[in-house]
């Protein structure tokens, strides 16, 4: 074969790849980040401010270093389990099966609350307190892959199958918020060891709900079209699976991914990933709410997905 002739084997491999019949990697992928990027590229109601995103990355990294934010932070809360055995995995599985839709239109004093250990707990913590007061086979089947476990959960449990069609795309956009946070909670609880030892934990994205988009907007990283901004400001409901809601969630995922990349670019040795960034941003937003420092409301979507 001369230098001017194409390699027939290479051509055959390329043809298979283009036709979708060749998988170049056998490692599982959740598809969440790919879908989020597609929605971001086609979004008209949500946009990212790249300069603000880079500034936020520096701010977030600095704050996480000062507060020594890591997987151990998850277990430090008094309501999260301290033991690290099979029963803990079962506890986390049940917790994340029930973990959705904790925002309320009622005043603080009228919201659902649970008394436990001489304290009153609301929102997500009321669920954890209830469980404290009163399923490891998937992990083994996932073979230490976070992405595989997410896919198994979405496949076997319809309440974890958080995906919707978005205009112009044949494949559904996958968010898989609750499946991903279950994996992240196990990883955090076990500090990346034992049941929490996942070789590809960095494939887990930010958990697309309503608090992280709120703080990303507060930091100036994302902005909204006037109609969407008006809906959020008036605290009007945005239906699950609509174009507005999907753009809010997908662009938040992509924004946190860009923050993660920016942090890694400047600090290649760091172990900061999308999970830790999400945990940090969520905790920061809840603290701002408790201190009365919210400058804009979060979007209102009532669903089982978050």
Short mmCIF file of C-alpha atoms in Angstrom, two decimals:
data_model
loop_
_atom_site.label_atom_id
_atom_site.label_comp_id
_atom_site.label_asym_id
_atom_site.label_seq_id
_atom_site.Cartn_x
_atom_site.Cartn_y
_atom_site.Cartn_z
CA UNK A 1 0.00 0.00 0.00
CA UNK A 2 1.45 3.37 -1.03
CA UNK A 3 1.47 6.50 1.11
CA UNK A 4 -1.31 7.91 -1.06
CA UNK A 5 -3.70 5.02 -0.33
CA UNK A 6 -6.06 5.01 2.65
CA UNK A 7 -5.68 2.21 5.19
CA UNK A 8 -8.77 0.00 4.63
CA UNK A 9 -8.83 -1.19 8.29
CA UNK A 10 -8.68 2.39 9.54
CA UNK A 11 -11.45 3.38 7.15
CA UNK A 12 -13.58 0.47 8.39
CA UNK A 13 -13.08 1.50 12.03
CA UNK A 14 -13.91 5.11 11.22
CA UNK A 15 -17.04 4.07 9.34
CA UNK A 16 -18.22 1.93 12.28
CA UNK A 17 -17.62 4.78 14.70
CA UNK A 18 -19.53 7.28 12.56
CA UNK A 19 -22.40 4.82 12.22
CA UNK A 20 -22.53 4.37 16.00
CA UNK A 21 -21.54 0.69 15.93
CA UNK A 22 -18.12 1.07 17.51
CA UNK A 23 -17.62 1.82 21.19
CA UNK A 24 -14.16 3.23 21.79
CA UNK A 25 -14.42 2.85 25.55
CA UNK A 26 -16.17 0.18 27.59
CA UNK A 27 -16.28 2.42 30.66
CA UNK A 28 -19.87 3.39 31.53
CA UNK A 29 -21.09 6.97 31.06
CA UNK A 30 -24.21 8.51 32.58
CA UNK A 31 -24.78 10.88 29.64
CA UNK A 32 -25.78 13.70 32.01
CA UNK A 33 -22.94 16.07 31.12
CA UNK A 34 -23.35 15.43 27.39
CA UNK A 35 -27.05 16.29 27.57
CA UNK A 36 -26.42 19.36 29.71
CA UNK A 37 -23.92 20.71 27.18
CA UNK A 38 -26.43 20.17 24.37
CA UNK A 39 -29.15 22.12 26.21
CA UNK A 40 -26.65 24.87 27.09
CA UNK A 41 -25.60 25.17 23.43
CA UNK A 42 -29.24 25.53 22.40
CA UNK A 43 -30.55 27.56 25.35
CA UNK A 44 -32.19 30.93 24.73
CA UNK A 45 -33.55 31.66 28.21
CA UNK A 46 -30.48 30.86 30.33
CA UNK A 47 -26.94 32.07 29.61
CA UNK A 48 -23.57 31.77 31.34
CA UNK A 49 -21.26 34.67 32.12
CA UNK A 50 -17.78 33.23 31.54
CA UNK A 51 -15.92 35.96 33.42
CA UNK A 52 -18.19 35.59 36.46
CA UNK A 53 -17.85 31.81 36.23
CA UNK A 54 -14.04 32.06 36.32
CA UNK A 55 -14.21 34.48 39.25
CA UNK A 56 -16.61 32.13 41.04
CA UNK A 57 -14.22 29.23 40.50
CA UNK A 58 -11.42 31.14 42.26
CA UNK A 59 -13.75 32.20 45.08
CA UNK A 60 -15.19 28.70 45.57
CA UNK A 61 -11.76 27.05 45.61
CA UNK A 62 -10.43 29.57 48.12
CA UNK A 63 -13.44 29.11 50.42
CA UNK A 64 -13.30 25.32 50.16
CA UNK A 65 -9.62 25.37 51.11
CA UNK A 66 -10.26 27.68 54.06
CA UNK A 67 -13.08 25.46 55.33
CA UNK A 68 -11.18 22.25 54.49
CA UNK A 69 -14.16 21.04 52.49
CA UNK A 70 -13.94 17.32 51.59
CA UNK A 71 -15.88 14.07 51.73
CA UNK A 72 -15.43 14.15 55.51
CA UNK A 73 -17.63 17.28 55.61
CA UNK A 74 -20.64 15.12 54.68
CA UNK A 75 -20.27 12.90 57.74
CA UNK A 76 -19.65 15.81 60.11
CA UNK A 77 -23.33 16.76 60.27
CA UNK A 78 -24.88 15.32 63.42
CA UNK A 79 -27.75 13.65 61.53
CA UNK A 80 -25.72 11.85 58.88
CA UNK A 81 -24.74 8.26 59.83
CA UNK A 82 -21.36 7.75 61.47
CA UNK A 83 -21.01 3.99 61.07
CA UNK A 84 -19.67 2.67 57.79
CA UNK A 85 -21.21 -0.72 57.09
CA UNK A 86 -23.92 -2.37 54.99
CA UNK A 87 -26.73 -0.92 57.10
CA UNK A 88 -25.41 2.57 56.36
CA UNK A 89 -25.73 1.93 52.62
CA UNK A 90 -29.34 0.82 53.19
CA UNK A 91 -30.01 3.99 55.21
CA UNK A 92 -28.62 6.21 52.42
CA UNK A 93 -30.60 4.29 49.79
CA UNK A 94 -33.89 4.87 51.65
CA UNK A 95 -32.96 8.48 52.39
CA UNK A 96 -32.36 9.30 48.73
CA UNK A 97 -35.46 7.41 47.61
CA UNK A 98 -37.46 9.90 49.67
CA UNK A 99 -35.25 12.95 49.09
CA UNK A 100 -37.19 15.35 46.86
CA UNK A 101 -39.29 18.55 46.86
CA UNK A 102 -38.45 20.17 50.19
CA UNK A 103 -39.27 23.78 49.38
CA UNK A 104 -42.42 25.21 50.90
CA UNK A 105 -44.65 28.23 50.35
CA UNK A 106 -45.62 28.26 54.02
CA UNK A 107 -44.00 30.60 56.57
CA UNK A 108 -41.10 29.16 58.57
CA UNK A 109 -43.22 28.44 61.65
CA UNK A 110 -45.86 26.50 59.69
CA UNK A 111 -43.60 24.16 57.73
CA UNK A 112 -43.34 20.42 58.38
CA UNK A 113 -40.80 19.85 61.13
CA UNK A 114 -39.42 16.96 63.17
CA UNK A 115 -38.19 17.14 66.76
CA UNK A 116 -35.11 15.01 67.37
CA UNK A 117 -32.25 15.31 69.87
CA UNK A 118 -33.79 18.42 71.41
CA UNK A 119 -33.79 20.24 68.07
CA UNK A 120 -36.38 20.99 65.41
CA UNK A 121 -35.46 20.00 61.87
CA UNK A 122 -37.10 21.16 58.62
CA UNK A 123 -36.65 20.49 54.89
CA UNK A 124 -34.20 17.75 53.93
CA UNK A 125 -33.01 17.40 57.52
CA UNK A 126 -36.53 16.56 58.70
CA UNK A 127 -36.34 13.48 56.47
CA UNK A 128 -32.95 12.42 57.83
CA UNK A 129 -34.11 13.03 61.40
CA UNK A 130 -37.20 10.87 60.77
CA UNK A 131 -35.07 8.04 59.43
CA UNK A 132 -32.68 8.29 62.35
CA UNK A 133 -35.62 8.20 64.70
CA UNK A 134 -37.41 5.21 63.77
CA UNK A 135 -29.31 -2.42 49.38
CA UNK A 136 -25.86 -3.19 48.62
CA UNK A 137 -26.46 -5.54 45.65
CA UNK A 138 -26.54 -2.62 43.18
CA UNK A 139 -23.13 -1.44 44.38
CA UNK A 140 -21.61 -4.85 43.80
CA UNK A 141 -23.18 -5.09 40.34
CA UNK A 142 -21.73 -1.68 39.44
CA UNK A 143 -18.19 -3.04 39.91
CA UNK A 144 -16.82 0.09 41.64
CA UNK A 145 -18.11 2.40 38.89
CA UNK A 146 -20.10 5.47 39.94
CA UNK A 147 -21.46 5.90 36.41
CA UNK A 148 -22.53 2.25 36.24
CA UNK A 149 -24.33 2.52 39.58
CA UNK A 150 -26.18 5.65 38.41
CA UNK A 151 -27.24 3.81 35.26
CA UNK A 152 -28.36 0.74 37.23
CA UNK A 153 -30.46 2.88 39.57
CA UNK A 154 -32.07 4.70 36.64
CA UNK A 155 -32.72 1.38 34.89
CA UNK A 156 -34.18 -0.53 37.84
CA UNK A 157 -36.03 2.27 39.69
CA UNK A 158 -38.36 4.51 37.69
CA UNK A 159 -38.28 7.18 40.42
CA UNK A 160 -34.59 7.70 39.58
CA UNK A 161 -35.16 7.92 35.79
CA UNK A 162 -34.98 11.70 35.56
CA UNK A 163 -34.87 12.36 31.80
CA UNK A 164 -36.83 14.42 29.26
CA UNK A 165 -36.95 15.15 25.55
CA UNK A 166 -35.50 18.47 24.44
CA UNK A 167 -36.23 20.04 21.08
CA UNK A 168 -34.13 18.80 18.19
CA UNK A 169 -32.45 15.92 20.03
CA UNK A 170 -33.37 12.29 19.52
CA UNK A 171 -31.82 11.06 22.78
CA UNK A 172 -33.48 12.23 25.99
CA UNK A 173 -31.66 14.71 28.20
CA UNK A 174 -30.66 12.92 31.39
CA UNK A 175 -30.42 14.76 34.71
CA UNK A 176 -30.56 11.77 37.10
CA UNK A 177 -30.29 14.06 40.10
CA UNK A 178 -31.44 11.61 42.76
CA UNK A 179 -29.49 8.65 41.34
CA UNK A 180 -26.33 10.76 41.25
CA UNK A 181 -26.78 12.16 44.75
CA UNK A 182 -27.29 8.67 46.15
CA UNK A 183 -23.90 7.67 44.71
CA UNK A 184 -22.36 10.91 46.01
CA UNK A 185 -23.80 10.38 49.49
CA UNK A 186 -22.32 6.88 49.65
CA UNK A 187 -18.98 8.22 48.43
CA UNK A 188 -19.07 11.02 51.00
CA UNK A 189 -20.24 8.85 53.88
CA UNK A 190 -17.52 6.25 53.31
CA UNK A 191 -14.91 8.90 52.47
CA UNK A 192 -14.21 7.25 49.12
CA UNK A 193 -13.36 3.92 50.71
CA UNK A 194 -15.11 0.55 51.08
CA UNK A 195 -18.62 0.79 49.65
CA UNK A 196 -17.75 4.36 48.62
CA UNK A 197 -14.69 3.47 46.53
CA UNK A 198 -15.63 4.46 42.97
CA UNK A 199 -12.92 4.61 40.33
CA UNK A 200 -14.82 7.16 38.23
CA UNK A 201 -16.47 9.36 40.85
CA UNK A 202 -15.55 12.48 38.85
CA UNK A 203 -18.13 11.48 36.22
CA UNK A 204 -20.87 12.50 38.65
CA UNK A 205 -22.13 16.00 37.85
CA UNK A 206 -23.72 18.72 39.95
CA UNK A 207 -27.18 17.67 41.20
CA UNK A 208 -29.65 19.73 39.18
CA UNK A 209 -32.19 21.08 41.64
CA UNK A 210 -33.23 24.60 42.65
CA UNK A 211 -30.70 25.80 45.26
CA UNK A 212 -27.52 25.61 43.18
CA UNK A 213 -29.04 27.50 40.22
CA UNK A 214 -30.07 30.15 42.77
CA UNK A 215 -26.55 30.71 44.07
CA UNK A 216 -25.03 30.53 40.58
CA UNK A 217 -27.37 33.36 39.61
CA UNK A 218 -26.48 35.21 42.81
CA UNK A 219 -22.79 34.95 41.89
CA UNK A 220 -23.56 36.28 38.41
CA UNK A 221 -22.53 33.05 36.69
CA UNK A 222 -25.89 32.49 35.00
CA UNK A 223 -28.51 34.91 33.77
CA UNK A 224 -32.10 34.56 32.58
CA UNK A 225 -34.23 35.94 29.78
CA UNK A 226 -36.71 38.63 30.94
CA UNK A 227 -39.75 36.29 30.79
CA UNK A 228 -37.99 33.59 32.82
CA UNK A 229 -36.58 36.12 35.27
CA UNK A 230 -40.09 37.50 35.80
CA UNK A 231 -41.49 34.03 36.52
CA UNK A 232 -38.78 33.32 39.10
CA UNK A 233 -39.09 36.76 40.72
CA UNK A 234 -42.86 36.33 41.07
CA UNK A 235 -42.27 32.85 42.54
CA UNK A 236 -44.59 31.32 39.97
CA UNK A 237 -44.50 27.59 39.36
CA UNK A 238 -42.44 26.30 36.43
CA UNK A 239 -43.61 22.90 35.23
CA UNK A 240 -41.20 19.97 35.37
CA UNK A 241 -39.80 18.97 31.97
CA UNK A 242 -40.61 22.27 30.27
CA UNK A 243 -38.10 24.20 28.20
CA UNK A 244 -37.58 26.80 30.93
CA UNK A 245 -36.96 24.21 33.62
CA UNK A 246 -34.65 22.06 31.51
CA UNK A 247 -32.53 25.08 30.59
CA UNK A 248 -32.26 26.08 34.25
CA UNK A 249 -31.08 22.63 35.27
CA UNK A 250 -28.84 21.81 32.31
CA UNK A 251 -27.07 25.18 32.25
CA UNK A 252 -26.41 24.86 35.99
CA UNK A 253 -24.80 21.46 35.42
CA UNK A 254 -22.64 22.89 32.64
CA UNK A 255 -21.74 25.97 34.71
CA UNK A 256 -20.51 23.84 37.62
CA UNK A 257 -18.55 21.71 35.15
CA UNK A 258 -16.83 24.86 33.83
CA UNK A 259 -16.08 25.93 37.41
CA UNK A 260 -14.59 22.48 38.08
CA UNK A 261 -12.41 22.70 34.97
CA UNK A 262 -11.25 26.19 35.88
CA UNK A 263 -10.27 25.08 39.37
CA UNK A 264 -8.45 22.05 37.98
CA UNK A 265 -6.66 24.23 35.43
CA UNK A 266 -5.19 26.41 38.15
CA UNK A 267 -4.83 23.65 40.75
CA UNK A 268 -4.17 20.37 38.90
CA UNK A 269 -3.31 18.60 42.16
CA UNK A 270 -6.70 19.27 43.76
CA UNK A 271 -9.31 16.60 44.39
CA UNK A 272 -12.20 19.05 44.04
CA UNK A 273 -14.93 17.64 41.82
CA UNK A 274 -18.50 18.58 40.87
CA UNK A 275 -19.89 16.78 43.93
CA UNK A 276 -17.88 18.82 46.43
CA UNK A 277 -18.62 22.03 44.53
CA UNK A 278 -22.35 21.21 44.64
CA UNK A 279 -22.24 20.39 48.38
CA UNK A 280 -20.37 23.62 49.08
CA UNK A 281 -22.70 25.80 46.98
CA UNK A 282 -25.81 24.21 48.49
CA UNK A 283 -24.56 24.68 52.06
CA UNK A 284 -23.54 28.28 51.28
CA UNK A 285 -26.97 29.10 49.81
CA UNK A 286 -28.78 27.58 52.80
CA UNK A 287 -26.58 29.63 55.14
CA UNK A 288 -27.39 32.80 53.18
CA UNK A 289 -31.10 31.96 53.48
CA UNK A 290 -30.82 31.42 57.22
CA UNK A 291 -29.02 34.76 57.61
CA UNK A 292 -31.62 36.57 55.49
CA UNK A 293 -29.08 37.36 52.75
CA UNK A 294 -30.98 35.95 49.76
CA UNK A 295 -30.99 38.50 46.93
CA UNK A 296 -33.25 36.52 44.59
CA UNK A 297 -35.64 33.58 44.99
CA UNK A 298 -35.08 30.08 43.64
CA UNK A 299 -37.26 28.76 40.86
CA UNK A 300 -40.37 26.83 41.90
CA UNK A 301 -40.86 23.40 40.36
CA UNK A 302 -42.84 20.72 42.16
CA UNK A 303 -41.74 17.25 41.07
CA UNK A 304 -40.39 13.94 42.34
CA UNK A 305 -37.06 14.56 40.63
CA UNK A 306 -35.71 17.10 43.15
#
